[in-house]
PDB file of C-alpha atoms and ligand atoms in Angstrom:
ATOM      1  CA  MET L   1       0.000   0.000   0.000  1.00  0.00           C
ATOM      2  CA  LYS L   2       1.258   3.460  -0.853  1.00  0.00           C
ATOM      3  CA  HIS L   3       2.318   5.348   2.241  1.00  0.00           C
ATOM      4  CA  LYS L   4       0.747   8.742   2.834  1.00  0.00           C
ATOM      5  CA  THR L   5       3.137  11.560   2.022  1.00  0.00           C
ATOM      6  CA  PHE L   6       4.507  13.876   4.726  1.00  0.00           C
ATOM      7  CA  ASN L   7       3.494  17.484   4.093  1.00  0.00           C
ATOM      8  CA  ILE L   8       4.815  20.668   5.666  1.00  0.00           C
ATOM      9  CA  ALA L   9       2.858  23.871   5.022  1.00  0.00           C
ATOM     10  CA  ILE L  10       4.557  27.243   5.429  1.00  0.00           C
ATOM     11  CA  ASP L  11       2.413  30.342   5.178  1.00  0.00           C
ATOM     12  CA  GLY L  12       3.189  33.957   5.869  1.00  0.00           C
ATOM     13  CA  PRO L  13       3.408  37.439   4.404  1.00  0.00           C
ATOM     14  CA  ALA L  14       5.675  38.578   1.573  1.00  0.00           C
ATOM     15  CA  GLY L  15       9.317  38.860   2.551  1.00  0.00           C
ATOM     16  CA  ALA L  16       9.164  36.798   5.756  1.00  0.00           C
ATOM     17  CA  GLY L  17      11.833  34.487   4.322  1.00  0.00           C
ATOM     18  CA  LYS L  18       9.521  31.603   3.444  1.00  0.00           C
ATOM     19  CA  SER L  19      11.297  30.514   0.273  1.00  0.00           C
ATOM     20  CA  THR L  20      14.832  30.740   1.711  1.00  0.00           C
ATOM     21  CA  ILE L  21      13.792  28.777   4.774  1.00  0.00           C
ATOM     22  CA  ALA L  22      11.638  26.256   2.923  1.00  0.00           C
ATOM     23  CA  LYS L  23      14.387  25.498   0.382  1.00  0.00           C
ATOM     24  CA  LEU L  24      16.947  24.834   3.127  1.00  0.00           C
ATOM     25  CA  ALA L  25      14.587  22.724   5.208  1.00  0.00           C
ATOM     26  CA  ALA L  26      13.523  20.755   2.119  1.00  0.00           C
ATOM     27  CA  ALA L  27      17.169  20.009   1.277  1.00  0.00           C
ATOM     28  CA  LYS L  28      17.841  18.782   4.836  1.00  0.00           C
ATOM     29  CA  LEU L  29      14.784  16.540   4.800  1.00  0.00           C
ATOM     30  CA  SER L  30      15.142  15.442   1.142  1.00  0.00           C
ATOM     31  CA  PHE L  31      11.656  16.824   0.535  1.00  0.00           C
ATOM     32  CA  VAL L  32      10.402  18.564  -2.589  1.00  0.00           C
ATOM     33  CA  TYR L  33      10.046  22.322  -2.219  1.00  0.00           C
ATOM     34  CA  VAL L  34       6.874  23.696  -3.786  1.00  0.00           C
ATOM     35  CA  ASP L  35       6.700  27.480  -4.231  1.00  0.00           C
ATOM     36  CA  THR L  36       3.035  28.311  -4.854  1.00  0.00           C
ATOM     37  CA  GLY L  37       3.719  32.059  -5.143  1.00  0.00           C
ATOM     38  CA  ALA L  38       5.575  31.270  -8.392  1.00  0.00           C
ATOM     39  CA  MET L  39       2.342  29.785  -9.790  1.00  0.00           C
ATOM     40  CA  TYR L  40       0.365  32.956  -9.000  1.00  0.00           C
ATOM     41  CA  ARG L  41       3.198  35.006 -10.474  1.00  0.00           C
ATOM     42  CA  ALA L  42       3.103  32.986 -13.718  1.00  0.00           C
ATOM     43  CA  ILE L  43      -0.643  33.668 -13.984  1.00  0.00           C
ATOM     44  CA  ALA L  44       0.040  37.356 -13.310  1.00  0.00           C
ATOM     45  CA  LEU L  45       2.614  37.388 -16.119  1.00  0.00           C
ATOM     46  CA  TYR L  46       0.097  35.815 -18.473  1.00  0.00           C
ATOM     47  CA  PHE L  47      -2.385  38.638 -17.890  1.00  0.00           C
ATOM     48  CA  LEU L  48       0.260  41.379 -17.826  1.00  0.00           C
ATOM     49  CA  ARG L  49       1.463  40.226 -21.233  1.00  0.00           C
ATOM     50  CA  SER L  50      -1.978  40.577 -22.711  1.00  0.00           C
ATOM     51  CA  GLY L  51      -2.513  43.980 -21.107  1.00  0.00           C
ATOM     52  CA  VAL L  52      -5.387  42.937 -18.840  1.00  0.00           C
ATOM     53  CA  LYS L  53      -6.021  45.311 -15.932  1.00  0.00           C
ATOM     54  CA  PRO L  54      -5.718  43.779 -12.448  1.00  0.00           C
ATOM     55  CA  GLU L  55      -9.268  44.870 -11.579  1.00  0.00           C
ATOM     56  CA  ALA L  56     -10.837  43.095 -14.612  1.00  0.00           C
ATOM     57  CA  GLU L  57     -12.187  40.169 -12.566  1.00  0.00           C
ATOM     58  CA  GLU L  58     -14.757  39.051 -15.129  1.00  0.00           C
ATOM     59  CA  GLU L  59     -12.234  38.876 -17.980  1.00  0.00           C
ATOM     60  CA  ILE L  60      -9.551  37.241 -15.815  1.00  0.00           C
ATOM     61  CA  SER L  61     -12.009  34.594 -14.594  1.00  0.00           C
ATOM     62  CA  ARG L  62     -13.216  33.915 -18.132  1.00  0.00           C
ATOM     63  CA  ARG L  63      -9.706  33.575 -19.547  1.00  0.00           C
ATOM     64  CA  ILE L  64      -7.990  31.758 -16.654  1.00  0.00           C
ATOM     65  CA  ASP L  65      -8.023  28.394 -18.419  1.00  0.00           C
ATOM     66  CA  GLY L  66      -5.754  29.937 -21.057  1.00  0.00           C
ATOM     67  CA  ALA L  67      -2.977  30.090 -18.449  1.00  0.00           C
ATOM     68  CA  GLY L  68      -1.668  26.526 -18.314  1.00  0.00           C
ATOM     69  CA  ILE L  69       0.616  26.215 -15.291  1.00  0.00           C
ATOM     70  CA  THR L  70       2.932  23.257 -14.816  1.00  0.00           C
ATOM     71  CA  ILE L  71       5.911  22.632 -12.590  1.00  0.00           C
ATOM     72  CA  ARG L  72       9.167  20.916 -13.420  1.00  0.00           C
ATOM     73  CA  TYR L  73      12.211  20.191 -11.278  1.00  0.00           C
ATOM     74  CA  GLU L  74      15.733  20.684 -12.605  1.00  0.00           C
ATOM     75  CA  ASP L  75      18.487  19.607 -10.209  1.00  0.00           C
ATOM     76  CA  GLY L  76      15.984  19.929  -7.384  1.00  0.00           C
ATOM     77  CA  THR L  77      15.051  23.498  -8.356  1.00  0.00           C
ATOM     78  CA  GLN L  78      11.448  24.299  -9.171  1.00  0.00           C
ATOM     79  CA  LYS L  79      10.780  25.714 -12.623  1.00  0.00           C
ATOM     80  CA  VAL L  80       7.372  27.130 -13.421  1.00  0.00           C
ATOM     81  CA  LEU L  81       6.072  26.780 -16.950  1.00  0.00           C
ATOM     82  CA  LEU L  82       3.407  28.993 -18.497  1.00  0.00           C
ATOM     83  CA  ASN L  83       1.849  27.138 -21.422  1.00  0.00           C
ATOM     84  CA  GLY L  84       5.083  25.195 -21.761  1.00  0.00           C
ATOM     85  CA  GLU L  85       7.419  28.207 -21.557  1.00  0.00           C
ATOM     86  CA  ASP L  86       9.837  28.380 -18.609  1.00  0.00           C
ATOM     87  CA  VAL L  87       9.048  31.784 -17.045  1.00  0.00           C
ATOM     88  CA  SER L  88      10.889  31.202 -13.742  1.00  0.00           C
ATOM     89  CA  GLY L  89      13.268  34.116 -14.409  1.00  0.00           C
ATOM     90  CA  GLN L  90      10.652  36.563 -15.635  1.00  0.00           C
ATOM     91  CA  ILE L  91       8.294  36.339 -12.675  1.00  0.00           C
ATOM     92  CA  ARG L  92      10.686  37.794 -10.081  1.00  0.00           C
ATOM     93  CA  THR L  93       9.874  41.459 -10.555  1.00  0.00           C
ATOM     94  CA  GLU L  94       7.911  43.826  -8.281  1.00  0.00           C
ATOM     95  CA  GLU L  95       5.472  44.425 -11.155  1.00  0.00           C
ATOM     96  CA  VAL L  96       4.661  40.724 -11.438  1.00  0.00           C
ATOM     97  CA  GLY L  97       4.517  40.372  -7.629  1.00  0.00           C
ATOM     98  CA  ASN L  98       1.983  43.163  -7.332  1.00  0.00           C
ATOM     99  CA  MET L  99      -0.109  41.773 -10.190  1.00  0.00           C
ATOM    100  CA  ALA L 100       0.044  38.315  -8.539  1.00  0.00           C
ATOM    101  CA  SER L 101      -1.236  39.777  -5.290  1.00  0.00           C
ATOM    102  CA  ALA L 102      -4.086  41.468  -7.209  1.00  0.00           C
ATOM    103  CA  VAL L 103      -5.207  38.490  -9.335  1.00  0.00           C
ATOM    104  CA  SER L 104      -4.854  35.987  -6.488  1.00  0.00           C
ATOM    105  CA  VAL L 105      -7.883  37.661  -4.883  1.00  0.00           C
ATOM    106  CA  TYR L 106     -10.205  36.129  -7.499  1.00  0.00           C
ATOM    107  CA  PRO L 107     -11.808  32.756  -6.629  1.00  0.00           C
ATOM    108  CA  ALA L 108     -11.455  31.500 -10.238  1.00  0.00           C
ATOM    109  CA  VAL L 109      -7.694  32.080 -10.106  1.00  0.00           C
ATOM    110  CA  ARG L 110      -7.356  30.246  -6.787  1.00  0.00           C
ATOM    111  CA  ALA L 111      -9.524  27.352  -7.983  1.00  0.00           C
ATOM    112  CA  HIS L 112      -7.323  27.068 -11.086  1.00  0.00           C
ATOM    113  CA  LEU L 113      -4.261  26.230  -8.937  1.00  0.00           C
ATOM    114  CA  LEU L 114      -5.849  24.169  -6.170  1.00  0.00           C
ATOM    115  CA  LYS L 115      -5.753  20.814  -7.961  1.00  0.00           C
ATOM    116  CA  LEU L 116      -2.146  21.200  -9.083  1.00  0.00           C
ATOM    117  CA  GLN L 117      -1.030  22.094  -5.544  1.00  0.00           C
ATOM    118  CA  ARG L 118      -2.913  19.212  -3.927  1.00  0.00           C
ATOM    119  CA  SER L 119      -1.684  16.679  -6.451  1.00  0.00           C
ATOM    120  CA  LEU L 120       1.943  17.739  -5.889  1.00  0.00           C
ATOM    121  CA  ALA L 121       1.499  17.244  -2.135  1.00  0.00           C
ATOM    122  CA  ALA L 122      -0.124  13.843  -2.652  1.00  0.00           C
ATOM    123  CA  SER L 123       2.659  12.608  -4.920  1.00  0.00           C
ATOM    124  CA  ALA L 124       5.706  13.421  -2.756  1.00  0.00           C
ATOM    125  CA  ASP L 125       6.874  14.577   0.672  1.00  0.00           C
ATOM    126  CA  VAL L 126       6.733  18.342   0.257  1.00  0.00           C
ATOM    127  CA  ILE L 127       7.383  21.625   1.940  1.00  0.00           C
ATOM    128  CA  MET L 128       4.878  23.933   0.291  1.00  0.00           C
ATOM    129  CA  ASP L 129       4.914  27.659   0.897  1.00  0.00           C
ATOM    130  CA  GLY L 130       2.238  30.235   0.194  1.00  0.00           C
ATOM    131  CA  ARG L 131      -0.563  32.110   1.940  1.00  0.00           C
ATOM    132  CA  ASP L 132      -3.359  29.548   2.337  1.00  0.00           C
ATOM    133  CA  ILE L 133      -1.553  26.205   2.385  1.00  0.00           C
ATOM    134  CA  GLY L 134      -2.284  25.313   6.025  1.00  0.00           C
ATOM    135  CA  THR L 135      -5.769  26.810   5.977  1.00  0.00           C
ATOM    136  CA  CYS L 136      -7.179  25.729   2.570  1.00  0.00           C
ATOM    137  CA  ILE L 137      -4.906  23.700   0.321  1.00  0.00           C
ATOM    138  CA  LEU L 138      -3.552  21.153   2.814  1.00  0.00           C
ATOM    139  CA  PRO L 139      -5.746  21.379   5.924  1.00  0.00           C
ATOM    140  CA  ASP L 140      -4.358  17.986   7.032  1.00  0.00           C
ATOM    141  CA  ALA L 141      -0.681  18.908   6.599  1.00  0.00           C
ATOM    142  CA  ASP L 142       1.519  17.119   9.122  1.00  0.00           C
ATOM    143  CA  VAL L 143       3.278  20.331  10.142  1.00  0.00           C
ATOM    144  CA  LYS L 144       2.003  23.879   9.715  1.00  0.00           C
ATOM    145  CA  ILE L 145       4.214  26.910  10.161  1.00  0.00           C
ATOM    146  CA  PHE L 146       3.170  30.551  10.090  1.00  0.00           C
ATOM    147  CA  LEU L 147       6.345  32.468   9.348  1.00  0.00           C
ATOM    148  CA  THR L 148       6.319  36.201   9.830  1.00  0.00           C
ATOM    149  CA  ALA L 149       8.583  39.188  10.548  1.00  0.00           C
ATOM    150  CA  SER L 150       7.951  42.875  11.119  1.00  0.00           C
ATOM    151  CA  PRO L 151       7.349  45.013   7.985  1.00  0.00           C
ATOM    152  CA  ALA L 152      10.539  47.008   8.709  1.00  0.00           C
ATOM    153  CA  VAL L 153      12.674  43.851   8.854  1.00  0.00           C
ATOM    154  CA  ARG L 154      11.064  42.433   5.720  1.00  0.00           C
ATOM    155  CA  ALA L 155      11.565  45.694   3.828  1.00  0.00           C
ATOM    156  CA  MET L 156      15.234  45.836   4.824  1.00  0.00           C
ATOM    157  CA  ARG L 157      15.789  42.232   3.658  1.00  0.00           C
ATOM    158  CA  ARG L 158      14.155  42.948   0.323  1.00  0.00           C
ATOM    159  CA  TYR L 159      16.139  46.191  -0.045  1.00  0.00           C
ATOM    160  CA  ARG L 160      19.428  44.327   0.516  1.00  0.00           C
ATOM    161  CA  GLU L 161      18.440  41.578  -1.907  1.00  0.00           C
ATOM    162  CA  LEU L 162      17.660  44.075  -4.689  1.00  0.00           C
ATOM    163  CA  THR L 163      20.698  46.264  -3.971  1.00  0.00           C
ATOM    164  CA  GLU L 164      22.954  43.205  -4.143  1.00  0.00           C
ATOM    165  CA  LYS L 165      21.563  42.522  -7.598  1.00  0.00           C
ATOM    166  CA  GLY L 166      22.487  46.104  -8.561  1.00  0.00           C
ATOM    167  CA  ILE L 167      18.850  47.243  -8.647  1.00  0.00           C
ATOM    168  CA  VAL L 168      18.362  50.823  -7.440  1.00  0.00           C
ATOM    169  CA  CYS L 169      15.445  50.997  -5.009  1.00  0.00           C
ATOM    170  CA  ASN L 170      13.971  52.992  -2.177  1.00  0.00           C
ATOM    171  CA  LEU L 171      13.593  51.445   1.280  1.00  0.00           C
ATOM    172  CA  GLN L 172      10.516  53.468   2.234  1.00  0.00           C
ATOM    173  CA  GLU L 173       8.743  52.563  -1.013  1.00  0.00           C
ATOM    174  CA  ILE L 174       9.505  48.891  -0.445  1.00  0.00           C
ATOM    175  CA  GLU L 175       8.112  49.052   3.102  1.00  0.00           C
ATOM    176  CA  GLN L 176       4.983  50.826   1.846  1.00  0.00           C
ATOM    177  CA  ASP L 177       4.563  48.157  -0.853  1.00  0.00           C
ATOM    178  CA  ILE L 178       4.897  45.392   1.731  1.00  0.00           C
ATOM    179  CA  ILE L 179       2.278  46.981   3.992  1.00  0.00           C
ATOM    180  CA  GLU L 180      -0.142  47.328   1.054  1.00  0.00           C
ATOM    181  CA  ARG L 181       0.463  43.769  -0.139  1.00  0.00           C
ATOM    182  CA  ASP L 182      -0.079  42.412   3.411  1.00  0.00           C
ATOM    183  CA  ALA L 183      -3.365  44.295   3.685  1.00  0.00           C
ATOM    184  CA  ARG L 184      -4.577  42.923   0.345  1.00  0.00           C
ATOM    185  CA  ASP L 185      -3.463  39.344   1.068  1.00  0.00           C
ATOM    186  CA  MET L 186      -5.021  39.386   4.572  1.00  0.00           C
ATOM    187  CA  ASN L 187      -8.286  41.136   3.759  1.00  0.00           C
ATOM    188  CA  ARG L 188      -9.417  39.320   0.622  1.00  0.00           C
ATOM    189  CA  GLU L 189     -12.563  37.232   0.900  1.00  0.00           C
ATOM    190  CA  THR L 190     -11.282  34.000  -0.643  1.00  0.00           C
ATOM    191  CA  ALA L 191      -8.537  32.177   1.253  1.00  0.00           C
ATOM    192  CA  PRO L 192      -7.021  35.211   3.019  1.00  0.00           C
ATOM    193  CA  LEU L 193      -3.571  35.042   4.541  1.00  0.00           C
ATOM    194  CA  LYS L 194      -4.034  33.980   8.144  1.00  0.00           C
ATOM    195  CA  GLN L 195      -2.469  31.688  10.678  1.00  0.00           C
ATOM    196  CA  ALA L 196      -4.119  28.255  10.831  1.00  0.00           C
ATOM    197  CA  GLU L 197      -5.277  27.415  14.354  1.00  0.00           C
ATOM    198  CA  ASP L 198      -2.882  24.481  14.538  1.00  0.00           C
ATOM    199  CA  ALA L 199       0.088  26.314  12.992  1.00  0.00           C
ATOM    200  CA  LEU L 200       3.305  27.056  14.851  1.00  0.00           C
ATOM    201  CA  LEU L 201       4.000  30.800  14.815  1.00  0.00           C
ATOM    202  CA  LEU L 202       7.599  31.728  14.029  1.00  0.00           C
ATOM    203  CA  ASP L 203       8.558  35.419  14.037  1.00  0.00           C
ATOM    204  CA  SER L 204      11.865  35.545  12.199  1.00  0.00           C
ATOM    205  CA  SER L 205      12.547  39.251  12.966  1.00  0.00           C
ATOM    206  CA  GLY L 206      15.190  38.445  15.553  1.00  0.00           C
ATOM    207  CA  MET L 207      16.127  34.936  14.402  1.00  0.00           C
ATOM    208  CA  THR L 208      18.892  33.725  12.111  1.00  0.00           C
ATOM    209  CA  VAL L 209      18.030  31.632   9.064  1.00  0.00           C
ATOM    210  CA  SER L 210      19.454  28.503  10.672  1.00  0.00           C
ATOM    211  CA  GLN L 211      17.452  29.053  13.873  1.00  0.00           C
ATOM    212  CA  VAL L 212      14.251  29.172  11.840  1.00  0.00           C
ATOM    213  CA  VAL L 213      15.227  26.096   9.788  1.00  0.00           C
ATOM    214  CA  ASP L 214      16.071  24.207  12.994  1.00  0.00           C
ATOM    215  CA  ALA L 215      12.697  25.104  14.500  1.00  0.00           C
ATOM    216  CA  ILE L 216      10.963  23.630  11.447  1.00  0.00           C
ATOM    217  CA  LEU L 217      13.097  20.473  11.463  1.00  0.00           C
ATOM    218  CA  LYS L 218      12.269  20.032  15.145  1.00  0.00           C
ATOM    219  CA  ALA L 219       8.545  20.447  14.467  1.00  0.00           C
ATOM    220  CA  ALA L 220       8.807  17.768  11.746  1.00  0.00           C
ATOM    221  CA  ARG L 221      10.719  15.415  14.070  1.00  0.00           C
ATOM    222  CA  ASP L 222       8.202  15.934  16.883  1.00  0.00           C
ATOM    223  CA  ARG L 223       5.339  15.255  14.536  1.00  0.00           C
ATOM    224  CA  ARG L 224       6.939  12.056  13.283  1.00  0.00           C
ATOM    225  CA  ALA L 225       7.561  10.892  16.843  1.00  0.00           C
ATOM    226  CA  GLU L 226       3.911  11.617  17.663  1.00  0.00           C
ATOM    227  CA  THR L 227       2.562   9.676  14.726  1.00  0.00           C
ATOM    228  CA  GLY L 228       5.118   6.899  15.075  1.00  0.00           C
ATOM    229  CA  GLU L 229       6.542   7.371  11.582  1.00  0.00           C
ATOM    230  CA  ASP L 230      10.218   6.807  10.845  1.00  0.00           C
ATOM    231  CA  ALA L 231      12.286   9.960  11.106  1.00  0.00           C
ATOM    232  CA  GLY L 232      13.613  10.825   7.667  1.00  0.00           C
TER     233      GLY L 232
HETATM  234  O1  LIG Z   1       5.103  34.582  -2.276  1.00  0.00           O
HETATM  235  P1  LIG Z   1       5.075  35.484  -3.483  1.00  0.00           P
HETATM  236  O2  LIG Z   1       5.489  36.875  -3.177  1.00  0.00           O
HETATM  237  O3  LIG Z   1       5.819  34.913  -4.656  1.00  0.00           O
HETATM  238  O4  LIG Z   1       3.522  35.564  -3.907  1.00  0.00           O
HETATM  239  C1  LIG Z   1       3.034  36.502  -4.838  1.00  0.00           C
HETATM  240  C2  LIG Z   1       1.558  36.786  -4.566  1.00  0.00           C
HETATM  241  O5  LIG Z   1       0.778  35.625  -4.835  1.00  0.00           O
HETATM  242  C3  LIG Z   1       1.214  37.148  -3.122  1.00  0.00           C
HETATM  243  O6  LIG Z   1       1.199  38.547  -2.911  1.00  0.00           O
HETATM  244  C4  LIG Z   1      -0.145  36.578  -2.884  1.00  0.00           C
HETATM  245  C5  LIG Z   1      -0.276  35.491  -3.895  1.00  0.00           C
HETATM  246  N1  LIG Z   1      -0.245  34.146  -3.318  1.00  0.00           N
HETATM  247  C6  LIG Z   1      -1.420  33.642  -2.841  1.00  0.00           C
HETATM  248  O7  LIG Z   1      -2.441  34.343  -2.842  1.00  0.00           O
HETATM  249  N2  LIG Z   1      -1.483  32.378  -2.355  1.00  0.00           N
HETATM  250  C7  LIG Z   1      -0.386  31.610  -2.325  1.00  0.00           C
HETATM  251  N3  LIG Z   1      -0.486  30.355  -1.865  1.00  0.00           N
HETATM  252  C8  LIG Z   1       0.854  32.124  -2.789  1.00  0.00           C
HETATM  253  C9  LIG Z   1       0.893  33.406  -3.271  1.00  0.00           C
END
């Protein structure tokens, strides 16, 4: 009989360090890392390319099936394909991020990705990060983490990341953007960003990356001990 997969859900606001942490923890556990934000970003790119306005809910809902999203792994790294085209590099801009936050509000967009996300979790041991993984996508996840950090800390991290890439940016604008994105992600009607009741809250503001990773590995170990599964 096929053994049930072990799933770790990590939710939290933009810039809390979810992807950095999830990638490291996945490598330590030999789990697959699934970045669901990349899927929303690929959909955002699809509509940006055809000049659709973020507020055009009716048109976006009608045309969502035109955005075929698939995932591929190359050397353990997730690649997101939009109608067969690898767009992993093109989705990492602020413009795409803001459009993703806007279109992810629409129920038709969320429904479009639900099946793909659930089937990935059913087919392998995964660490999946996003906004609604513990609350909606994988309500029975073995471990749920809500990873957050203060807006000021998140803005500073993002500022450093962009500056290191040689991108000129403004710290105050980044912080303002983060606050707006949080408000939109938390206040939408469908699957808003919120901590699942059974999620472990980790505030990474004053923690190092390895402290956060260790906390997640410990939560996974504890859960396995509880359920009597072999530690992996
Ligand atoms: O994590 P990210 O910045 O790549 O996500 C981009 C946007 O996608 C984010 O502002 C909200 C949306 N999103 C979502 O609604 N649900 C998810 N599971 C992941 C992302």
